[in-house]
């Protein structure tokens, strides 16, 4: 991929209390020749923002914690203002691999589709702990029902959006339910989409820090309330 | 009529008038229909105080039995309505906070991007936008 094209690709990372992980995530992305890395430090009370800036990311800071959905929307708005052609969303906890980015970005860059969604379940699904897999199966089914899109994964934070889709995106579910809201908005936009296989690492750090299974109840509640009340 | 009844009726009527007066204002704290409804409720309370048997009669017509129970059920309903309105207001407030936090984040990053390199006014070191 030519570097002129890469300059239009903004990798947006919503980070909350990720000081131990964020620097290496940013550095790996920069080393893999993705020069535009935007970290939205979502009111962390640790050194997340400073670590990200030192590692070479552009850092935006929410003065209050507003949730991953809110932070992604901030990063996307910022990237669009800076002339982004493609926006990639990427997790801050080291679960995603920069190696997956070319496959994610290329279909958007060449105009084939407007949305590429990463999927843990196209290929090596052995990596996902079984409980998480069950939960994601249920979420996937629910998502098919609410959005009409037959995806193989749900709530995967790794995706690429065209400028056009990103500009239409308006995430109002500030916390974790935004991942379903995003799929709904993709379906509503009618823009072409595709899934590609990506690897999501369930490291000890990510598993210790990540959501517990019962957090799904809150996500579901946020989603239903958001859909009903707007 | 007891003194308590007189005072309570006066208070209820006063509240009804006050709510309606507020409803007539152009700038409102709540939708006009809701205020008018609250005024009606205060009026109904005044009526119930003046004619306590009316509640008992109402209870019998509704098949509830005791007048006090009617009041209890109405109070629960009113409580639910208030809780719902408050949570709606809270939702809106949260969404507004998010918009403000977002605008602030973007404005600060833009300010630090355009500021001269010589000692830009930074409130916190990690709010810097270090563009490549
Ligand atoms: N901006 C922001 N980001 C958050 C918040 N909570 C979590 N995140 C980020 O969201 C990403 C995913 O969060 P996780 O807690 O790992 O979510 P998860 O449910 O474990 O998801 P998987 O690991 O994909 O199964 C990480 O990069 C976190 O830093 C928050 O309150 N605000
Ligand atoms: Mg995670």
GROMACS .gro file of C-alpha atoms and ligand atoms in nm:
model
  395
    1UNK     CA    1   0.000   0.000   0.000
    2UNK     CA    2   0.158   0.335  -0.103
    3UNK     CA    3   0.237   0.569   0.183
    4UNK     CA    4   0.028   0.847   0.025
    5UNK     CA    5  -0.275   0.622   0.070
    6UNK     CA    6  -0.175   0.534   0.425
    7UNK     CA    7  -0.160   0.903   0.515
    8UNK     CA    8  -0.537   0.916   0.465
    9UNK     CA    9  -0.596   0.626   0.701
   10UNK     CA   10  -0.666   0.732   1.059
   11UNK     CA   11  -0.652   0.467   1.329
   12UNK     CA   12  -0.881   0.577   1.612
   13UNK     CA   13  -0.828   0.423   1.955
   14UNK     CA   14  -1.063   0.485   2.245
   15UNK     CA   15  -0.867   0.427   2.562
   16UNK     CA   16  -0.971   0.426   2.923
   17UNK     CA   17  -0.717   0.341   3.190
   18UNK     CA   18  -0.486   0.166   2.946
   19UNK     CA   19  -0.153   0.314   3.061
   20UNK     CA   20   0.021  -0.027   3.075
   21UNK     CA   21  -0.079  -0.122   2.720
   22UNK     CA   22  -0.137   0.191   2.513
   23UNK     CA   23   0.225   0.284   2.437
   24UNK     CA   24   0.311  -0.048   2.276
   25UNK     CA   25  -0.016  -0.052   2.083
   26UNK     CA   26   0.062   0.292   1.938
   27UNK     CA   27   0.423   0.206   1.865
   28UNK     CA   28   0.334  -0.115   1.686
   29UNK     CA   29   0.090   0.071   1.465
   30UNK     CA   30   0.342   0.341   1.381
   31UNK     CA   31   0.610   0.078   1.319
   32UNK     CA   32   0.372  -0.101   1.083
   33UNK     CA   33   0.361   0.224   0.884
   34UNK     CA   34   0.022   0.357   0.988
   35UNK     CA   35   0.128   0.715   1.052
   36UNK     CA   36  -0.203   0.858   1.175
   37UNK     CA   37  -0.287   0.718   1.515
   38UNK     CA   38  -0.547   0.907   1.717
   39UNK     CA   39  -0.591   0.812   2.081
   40UNK     CA   40  -0.891   0.945   2.267
   41UNK     CA   41  -0.804   0.934   2.634
   42UNK     CA   42  -1.145   0.908   2.789
   43UNK     CA   43  -1.090   1.083   3.120
   44UNK     CA   44  -0.845   0.820   3.245
   45UNK     CA   45  -0.703   0.880   3.591
   46UNK     CA   46  -0.375   0.716   3.496
   47UNK     CA   47  -0.102   0.807   3.245
   48UNK     CA   48  -0.289   0.679   2.937
   49UNK     CA   49  -0.282   1.013   2.756
   50UNK     CA   50   0.081   1.089   2.836
   51UNK     CA   51   0.192   0.739   2.737
   52UNK     CA   52   0.008   0.762   2.406
   53UNK     CA   53   0.150   1.105   2.328
   54UNK     CA   54   0.503   0.994   2.414
   55UNK     CA   55   0.463   0.695   2.185
   56UNK     CA   56   0.379   0.931   1.901
   57UNK     CA   57   0.000   0.932   1.878
   58UNK     CA   58  -0.221   1.234   1.835
   59UNK     CA   59  -0.403   1.254   2.167
   60UNK     CA   60  -0.744   1.397   2.236
   61UNK     CA   61  -0.861   1.410   2.591
   62UNK     CA   62  -1.210   1.382   2.731
   63UNK     CA   63  -1.209   1.570   3.060
   64UNK     CA   64  -1.472   1.326   3.189
   65UNK     CA   65  -1.516   0.957   3.120
   66UNK     CA   66  -1.796   0.928   2.864
   67UNK     CA   67  -1.756   0.571   2.744
   68UNK     CA   68  -1.610   0.396   2.444
   69UNK     CA   69  -1.888   0.495   2.204
   70UNK     CA   70  -1.853   0.862   2.293
   71UNK     CA   71  -1.475   0.846   2.261
   72UNK     CA   72  -1.488   0.678   1.921
   73UNK     CA   73  -1.732   0.938   1.793
   74UNK     CA   74  -1.491   1.209   1.912
   75UNK     CA   75  -1.196   1.045   1.740
   76UNK     CA   76  -1.395   1.000   1.420
   77UNK     CA   77  -1.509   1.363   1.417
   78UNK     CA   78  -1.149   1.470   1.466
   79UNK     CA   79  -1.017   1.240   1.194
   80UNK     CA   80  -1.275   1.366   0.947
   81UNK     CA   81  -1.172   1.724   1.016
   82UNK     CA   82  -0.815   1.625   0.945
   83UNK     CA   83  -0.913   1.490   0.606
   84UNK     CA   84  -0.933   1.117   0.679
   85UNK     CA   85  -1.031   0.899   0.382
   86UNK     CA   86  -1.053   0.581   0.586
   87UNK     CA   87  -1.107   0.544   0.959
   88UNK     CA   88  -1.005   0.232   1.146
   89UNK     CA   89  -1.127   0.167   1.499
   90UNK     CA   90  -0.881  -0.026   1.710
   91UNK     CA   91  -0.879  -0.143   2.073
   92UNK     CA   92  -0.639   0.004   2.324
   93UNK     CA   93  -0.583  -0.313   2.523
   94UNK     CA   94  -0.352  -0.488   2.277
   95UNK     CA   95  -0.613  -0.737   2.158
   96UNK     CA   96  -0.592  -0.631   1.794
   97UNK     CA   97  -0.305  -0.684   1.551
   98UNK     CA   98  -0.169  -0.422   1.311
   99UNK     CA   99  -0.111  -0.709   1.064
  100UNK     CA  100  -0.487  -0.726   1.010
  101UNK     CA  101  -0.508  -0.366   0.894
  102UNK     CA  102  -0.413  -0.402   0.526
  103UNK     CA  103  -0.690  -0.656   0.471
  104UNK     CA  104  -0.933  -0.431   0.655
  105UNK     CA  105  -0.838  -0.107   0.483
  106UNK     CA  106  -0.779  -0.216   0.124
  107UNK     CA  107  -1.144  -0.287   0.031
  108UNK     CA  108  -1.241   0.060   0.156
  109UNK     CA  109  -0.948   0.240  -0.003
  110UNK     CA  110  -1.017   0.094  -0.345
  111UNK     CA  111  -1.384   0.183  -0.312
  112UNK     CA  112  -1.523  -0.170  -0.311
  113UNK     CA  113  -1.714  -0.126   0.012
  114UNK     CA  114  -1.771   0.150   0.268
  115UNK     CA  115  -1.750  -0.067   0.576
  116UNK     CA  116  -1.525  -0.357   0.663
  117UNK     CA  117  -1.602  -0.530   0.989
  118UNK     CA  118  -1.348  -0.751   1.159
  119UNK     CA  119  -1.469  -1.094   1.257
  120UNK     CA  120  -1.324  -1.335   1.511
  121UNK     CA  121  -1.534  -1.617   1.370
  122UNK     CA  122  -1.426  -1.632   1.009
  123UNK     CA  123  -1.154  -1.891   1.051
  124UNK     CA  124  -0.959  -1.939   1.375
  125UNK     CA  125  -1.229  -1.921   1.637
  126UNK     CA  126  -1.038  -2.139   1.877
  127UNK     CA  127  -0.873  -1.827   2.018
  128UNK     CA  128  -1.192  -1.703   2.182
  129UNK     CA  129  -1.267  -1.835   2.533
  130UNK     CA  130  -1.579  -2.053   2.523
  131UNK     CA  131  -1.787  -1.837   2.753
  132UNK     CA  132  -1.715  -1.529   2.547
  133UNK     CA  133  -1.795  -1.730   2.237
  134UNK     CA  134  -2.137  -1.828   2.370
  135UNK     CA  135  -2.211  -1.470   2.466
  136UNK     CA  136  -2.103  -1.343   2.126
  137UNK     CA  137  -2.318  -1.605   1.953
  138UNK     CA  138  -2.619  -1.471   2.139
  139UNK     CA  139  -2.520  -1.113   2.062
  140UNK     CA  140  -2.476  -1.201   1.696
  141UNK     CA  141  -2.822  -1.353   1.681
  142UNK     CA  142  -2.971  -1.051   1.854
  143UNK     CA  143  -2.789  -0.822   1.615
  144UNK     CA  144  -2.922  -1.009   1.312
  145UNK     CA  145  -3.265  -0.960   1.448
  146UNK     CA  146  -3.229  -0.588   1.529
  147UNK     CA  147  -3.020  -0.473   1.233
  148UNK     CA  148  -3.099  -0.731   0.967
  149UNK     CA  149  -2.730  -0.776   0.888
  150UNK     CA  150  -2.617  -1.139   0.892
  151UNK     CA  151  -2.277  -1.095   1.053
  152UNK     CA  152  -2.058  -1.372   1.189
  153UNK     CA  153  -1.936  -1.166   1.486
  154UNK     CA  154  -2.072  -0.898   1.719
  155UNK     CA  155  -1.906  -0.620   1.917
  156UNK     CA  156  -1.570  -0.658   1.749
  157UNK     CA  157  -1.386  -0.330   1.792
  158UNK     CA  158  -1.175  -0.371   1.479
  159UNK     CA  159  -1.332  -0.216   1.170
  160UNK     CA  160  -1.266   0.020   0.883
  161UNK     CA  161  -1.506   0.290   0.765
  162UNK     CA  162  -1.497   0.501   0.454
  163UNK     CA  163  -1.509   0.877   0.491
  164UNK     CA  164  -1.865   0.861   0.357
  165UNK     CA  165  -1.983   0.613   0.619
  166UNK     CA  166  -1.792   0.786   0.897
  167UNK     CA  167  -1.956   1.117   0.814
  168UNK     CA  168  -2.301   0.956   0.839
  169UNK     CA  169  -2.220   0.783   1.162
  170UNK     CA  170  -2.374   0.938   1.471
  171UNK     CA  171  -2.312   0.725   1.779
  172UNK     CA  172  -2.541   0.829   2.059
  173UNK     CA  173  -2.496   0.524   2.277
  174UNK     CA  174  -2.198   0.646   2.473
  175UNK     CA  175  -2.093   0.323   2.638
  176UNK     CA  176  -2.052  -0.027   2.498
  177UNK     CA  177  -2.386  -0.055   2.316
  178UNK     CA  178  -2.245   0.167   2.040
  179UNK     CA  179  -2.107  -0.145   1.871
  180UNK     CA  180  -2.462  -0.258   1.795
  181UNK     CA  181  -2.572   0.095   1.716
  182UNK     CA  182  -2.293   0.118   1.459
  183UNK     CA  183  -2.410  -0.197   1.283
  184UNK     CA  184  -2.766  -0.061   1.282
  185UNK     CA  185  -2.645   0.259   1.119
  186UNK     CA  186  -2.445   0.068   0.860
  187UNK     CA  187  -2.758  -0.130   0.774
  188UNK     CA  188  -2.964   0.190   0.758
  189UNK     CA  189  -2.712   0.364   0.534
  190UNK     CA  190  -2.749   0.093   0.272
  191UNK     CA  191  -2.378   0.129   0.194
  192UNK     CA  192  -2.191  -0.187   0.093
  193UNK     CA  193  -2.008  -0.374   0.366
  194UNK     CA  194  -1.796  -0.682   0.412
  195UNK     CA  195  -1.653  -0.890   0.692
  196UNK     CA  196  -1.292  -1.000   0.703
  197UNK     CA  197  -1.124  -1.243   0.936
  198UNK     CA  198  -0.917  -1.080   1.211
  199UNK     CA  199  -0.734  -1.217   1.508
  200UNK     CA  200  -0.835  -1.102   1.856
  201UNK     CA  201  -0.585  -1.198   2.125
  202UNK     CA  202  -0.725  -1.286   2.464
  203UNK     CA  203  -0.418  -1.199   2.666
  204UNK     CA  204  -0.416  -1.212   3.043
  205UNK     CA  205  -0.404  -0.834   3.054
  206UNK     CA  206  -0.701  -0.794   2.823
  207UNK     CA  207  -0.902  -1.060   3.001
  208UNK     CA  208  -0.833  -0.914   3.342
  209UNK     CA  209  -0.919  -0.566   3.228
  210UNK     CA  210  -1.200  -0.645   2.986
  211UNK     CA  211  -1.570  -0.663   3.051
  212UNK     CA  212  -1.707  -0.944   3.259
  213UNK     CA  213  -1.980  -1.152   3.101
  214UNK     CA  214  -2.255  -0.997   3.310
  215UNK     CA  215  -2.168  -0.655   3.171
  216UNK     CA  216  -2.367  -0.777   2.871
  217UNK     CA  217  -2.683  -0.713   3.071
  218UNK     CA  218  -2.598  -0.347   3.094
  219UNK     CA  219  -2.503  -0.330   2.728
  220UNK     CA  220  -2.838  -0.485   2.639
  221UNK     CA  221  -3.022  -0.241   2.860
  222UNK     CA  222  -2.835   0.057   2.713
  223UNK     CA  223  -2.913  -0.066   2.366
  224UNK     CA  224  -3.284  -0.120   2.425
  225UNK     CA  225  -3.325   0.211   2.607
  226UNK     CA  226  -3.128   0.389   2.336
  227UNK     CA  227  -3.337   0.238   2.059
  228UNK     CA  228  -3.663   0.323   2.234
  229UNK     CA  229  -3.581   0.673   2.356
  230UNK     CA  230  -3.320   0.786   2.105
  231UNK     CA  231  -6.463   2.132   5.872
  232UNK     CA  232  -6.142   2.103   6.077
  233UNK     CA  233  -5.862   2.357   6.076
  234UNK     CA  234  -5.634   2.101   5.914
  235UNK     CA  235  -5.877   2.062   5.626
  236UNK     CA  236  -5.898   2.437   5.577
  237UNK     CA  237  -5.523   2.486   5.574
  238UNK     CA  238  -5.461   2.186   5.347
  239UNK     CA  239  -5.730   2.295   5.103
  240UNK     CA  240  -5.580   2.643   5.092
  241UNK     CA  241  -5.235   2.499   5.024
  242UNK     CA  242  -5.367   2.272   4.748
  243UNK     CA  243  -5.557   2.552   4.581
  244UNK     CA  244  -5.251   2.773   4.607
  245UNK     CA  245  -5.038   2.506   4.441
  246UNK     CA  246  -5.294   2.460   4.164
  247UNK     CA  247  -5.292   2.832   4.092
  248UNK     CA  248  -4.914   2.845   4.108
  249UNK     CA  249  -4.870   2.556   3.860
  250UNK     CA  250  -5.114   2.715   3.620
  251UNK     CA  251  -4.944   3.049   3.653
  252UNK     CA  252  -4.616   2.882   3.565
  253UNK     CA  253  -4.786   2.707   3.272
  254UNK     CA  254  -4.887   3.045   3.135
  255UNK     CA  255  -4.526   3.164   3.125
  256UNK     CA  256  -4.359   3.156   2.790
  257UNK     CA  257  -4.037   2.999   2.916
  258UNK     CA  258  -4.128   2.673   3.083
  259UNK     CA  259  -3.955   2.426   3.309
  260UNK     CA  260  -4.181   2.148   3.182
  261UNK     CA  261  -4.419   2.097   2.890
  262UNK     CA  262  -4.740   2.297   2.933
  263UNK     CA  263  -4.970   1.993   2.927
  264UNK     CA  264  -4.780   1.837   3.215
  265UNK     CA  265  -4.808   2.154   3.422
  266UNK     CA  266  -5.179   2.182   3.352
  267UNK     CA  267  -5.219   1.821   3.460
  268UNK     CA  268  -5.036   1.886   3.785
  269UNK     CA  269  -5.265   2.183   3.846
  270UNK     CA  270  -5.563   1.955   3.800
  271UNK     CA  271  -5.413   1.707   4.046
  272UNK     CA  272  -5.376   1.977   4.310
  273UNK     CA  273  -5.733   2.081   4.245
  274UNK     CA  274  -5.850   1.723   4.283
  275UNK     CA  275  -5.658   1.700   4.610
  276UNK     CA  276  -5.834   2.011   4.735
  277UNK     CA  277  -6.171   1.863   4.635
  278UNK     CA  278  -6.091   1.535   4.807
  279UNK     CA  279  -6.000   1.722   5.124
  280UNK     CA  280  -6.320   1.922   5.113
  281UNK     CA  281  -6.540   1.616   5.051
  282UNK     CA  282  -6.359   1.312   5.198
  283UNK     CA  283  -6.655   1.088   5.114
  284UNK     CA  284  -6.593   1.152   4.746
  285UNK     CA  285  -6.278   0.937   4.758
  286UNK     CA  286  -6.462   0.656   4.930
  287UNK     CA  287  -6.735   0.679   4.668
  288UNK     CA  288  -6.473   0.669   4.393
  289UNK     CA  289  -6.309   0.368   4.558
  290UNK     CA  290  -6.638   0.178   4.560
  291UNK     CA  291  -6.706   0.265   4.198
  292UNK     CA  292  -6.360   0.136   4.104
  293UNK     CA  293  -6.408  -0.175   4.316
  294UNK     CA  294  -6.106  -0.098   4.531
  295UNK     CA  295  -6.275  -0.086   4.868
  296UNK     CA  296  -6.107   0.181   5.079
  297UNK     CA  297  -6.053   0.541   4.986
  298UNK     CA  298  -5.702   0.537   5.128
  299UNK     CA  299  -5.609   0.261   4.883
  300UNK     CA  300  -5.715   0.474   4.588
  301UNK     CA  301  -5.483   0.745   4.713
  302UNK     CA  302  -5.202   0.493   4.754
  303UNK     CA  303  -5.239   0.363   4.399
  304UNK     CA  304  -5.256   0.714   4.258
  305UNK     CA  305  -4.945   0.810   4.454
  306UNK     CA  306  -4.757   0.510   4.315
  307UNK     CA  307  -4.861   0.600   3.961
  308UNK     CA  308  -4.757   0.960   4.010
  309UNK     CA  309  -4.424   0.841   4.154
  310UNK     CA  310  -4.359   0.628   3.845
  311UNK     CA  311  -4.443   0.918   3.617
  312UNK     CA  312  -4.204   1.145   3.803
  313UNK     CA  313  -3.926   0.882   3.797
  314UNK     CA  314  -3.971   0.838   3.423
  315UNK     CA  315  -3.956   1.209   3.355
  316UNK     CA  316  -3.649   1.249   3.571
  317UNK     CA  317  -3.467   0.965   3.397
  318UNK     CA  318  -3.551   1.116   3.059
  319UNK     CA  319  -3.413   1.448   3.175
  320UNK     CA  320  -3.102   1.271   3.302
  321UNK     CA  321  -3.052   1.099   2.966
  322UNK     CA  322  -3.071   1.428   2.783
  323UNK     CA  323  -2.829   1.584   3.025
  324UNK     CA  324  -2.581   1.298   2.976
  325UNK     CA  325  -2.598   1.337   2.600
  326UNK     CA  326  -2.537   1.708   2.636
  327UNK     CA  327  -2.239   1.648   2.863
  328UNK     CA  328  -2.092   1.416   2.601
  329UNK     CA  329  -2.130   1.679   2.331
  330UNK     CA  330  -1.954   1.935   2.551
  331UNK     CA  331  -1.672   1.697   2.644
  332UNK     CA  332  -1.626   1.611   2.275
  333UNK     CA  333  -1.620   1.973   2.160
  334UNK     CA  334  -1.373   2.061   2.434
  335UNK     CA  335  -1.142   1.774   2.337
  336UNK     CA  336  -1.143   1.873   1.971
  337UNK     CA  337  -1.112   2.245   2.038
  338UNK     CA  338  -0.814   2.192   2.266
  339UNK     CA  339  -0.639   1.972   2.015
  340UNK     CA  340  -0.695   2.229   1.746
  341UNK     CA  341  -0.571   2.510   1.972
  342UNK     CA  342  -0.250   2.325   2.051
  343UNK     CA  343  -0.200   2.239   1.683
  344UNK     CA  344  -0.219   2.604   1.576
  345UNK     CA  345  -0.048   2.756   1.881
  346UNK     CA  346   0.305   2.890   1.836
  347UNK     CA  347   0.567   2.639   1.948
  348UNK     CA  348   0.707   2.879   2.209
  349UNK     CA  349   0.544   2.779   2.537
  350UNK     CA  350   0.187   2.707   2.436
  351UNK     CA  351  -0.060   2.746   2.721
  352UNK     CA  352  -0.127   2.389   2.820
  353UNK     CA  353  -0.345   2.294   3.108
  354UNK     CA  354  -0.231   1.936   3.115
  355UNK     CA  355   0.068   1.781   2.944
  356UNK     CA  356  -0.128   1.493   2.795
  357UNK     CA  357  -0.381   1.715   2.620
  358UNK     CA  358  -0.118   1.792   2.359
  359UNK     CA  359  -0.191   1.711   2.001
  360UNK     CA  360   0.134   1.577   1.865
  361UNK     CA  361   0.056   1.547   1.499
  362UNK     CA  362   0.310   1.369   1.281
  363LIG     N1  363  -1.306   0.554   2.569
  363LIG     C1  364  -1.333   0.452   2.647
  363LIG     N2  365  -1.285   0.336   2.612
  363LIG     C2  366  -1.312   0.233   2.689
  363LIG     C3  367  -1.390   0.242   2.807
  363LIG     N3  368  -1.398   0.120   2.860
  363LIG     C4  369  -1.326   0.039   2.780
  363LIG     N4  370  -1.274   0.107   2.678
  363LIG     C5  371  -1.188   0.059   2.568
  363LIG     O1  372  -1.263  -0.028   2.487
  363LIG     C6  373  -1.179  -0.131   2.438
  363LIG     C7  374  -1.245  -0.263   2.462
  363LIG     O2  375  -1.281  -0.271   2.595
  363LIG     P1  376  -1.286  -0.408   2.668
  363LIG     O3  377  -1.320  -0.380   2.809
  363LIG     O4  378  -1.163  -0.486   2.636
  363LIG     O5  379  -1.410  -0.477   2.598
  363LIG     P2  380  -1.439  -0.629   2.595
  363LIG     O6  381  -1.581  -0.646   2.631
  363LIG     O7  382  -1.333  -0.701   2.672
  363LIG     O8  383  -1.431  -0.664   2.445
  363LIG     P3  384  -1.348  -0.781   2.385
  363LIG     O9  385  -1.215  -0.776   2.453
  363LIG    O10  386  -1.340  -0.747   2.240
  363LIG    O11  387  -1.424  -0.908   2.412
  363LIG     C8  388  -1.044  -0.114   2.506
  363LIG    O12  389  -0.959  -0.058   2.411
  363LIG     C9  390  -1.071  -0.019   2.619
  363LIG    O13  391  -0.966   0.069   2.645
  363LIG    C10  392  -1.439   0.371   2.842
  363LIG    O14  393  -1.508   0.392   2.941
  363LIG     N5  394  -1.408   0.472   2.756
  364LIG    MG1  395  -1.101  -0.616   2.529
   0.00000   0.00000   0.00000
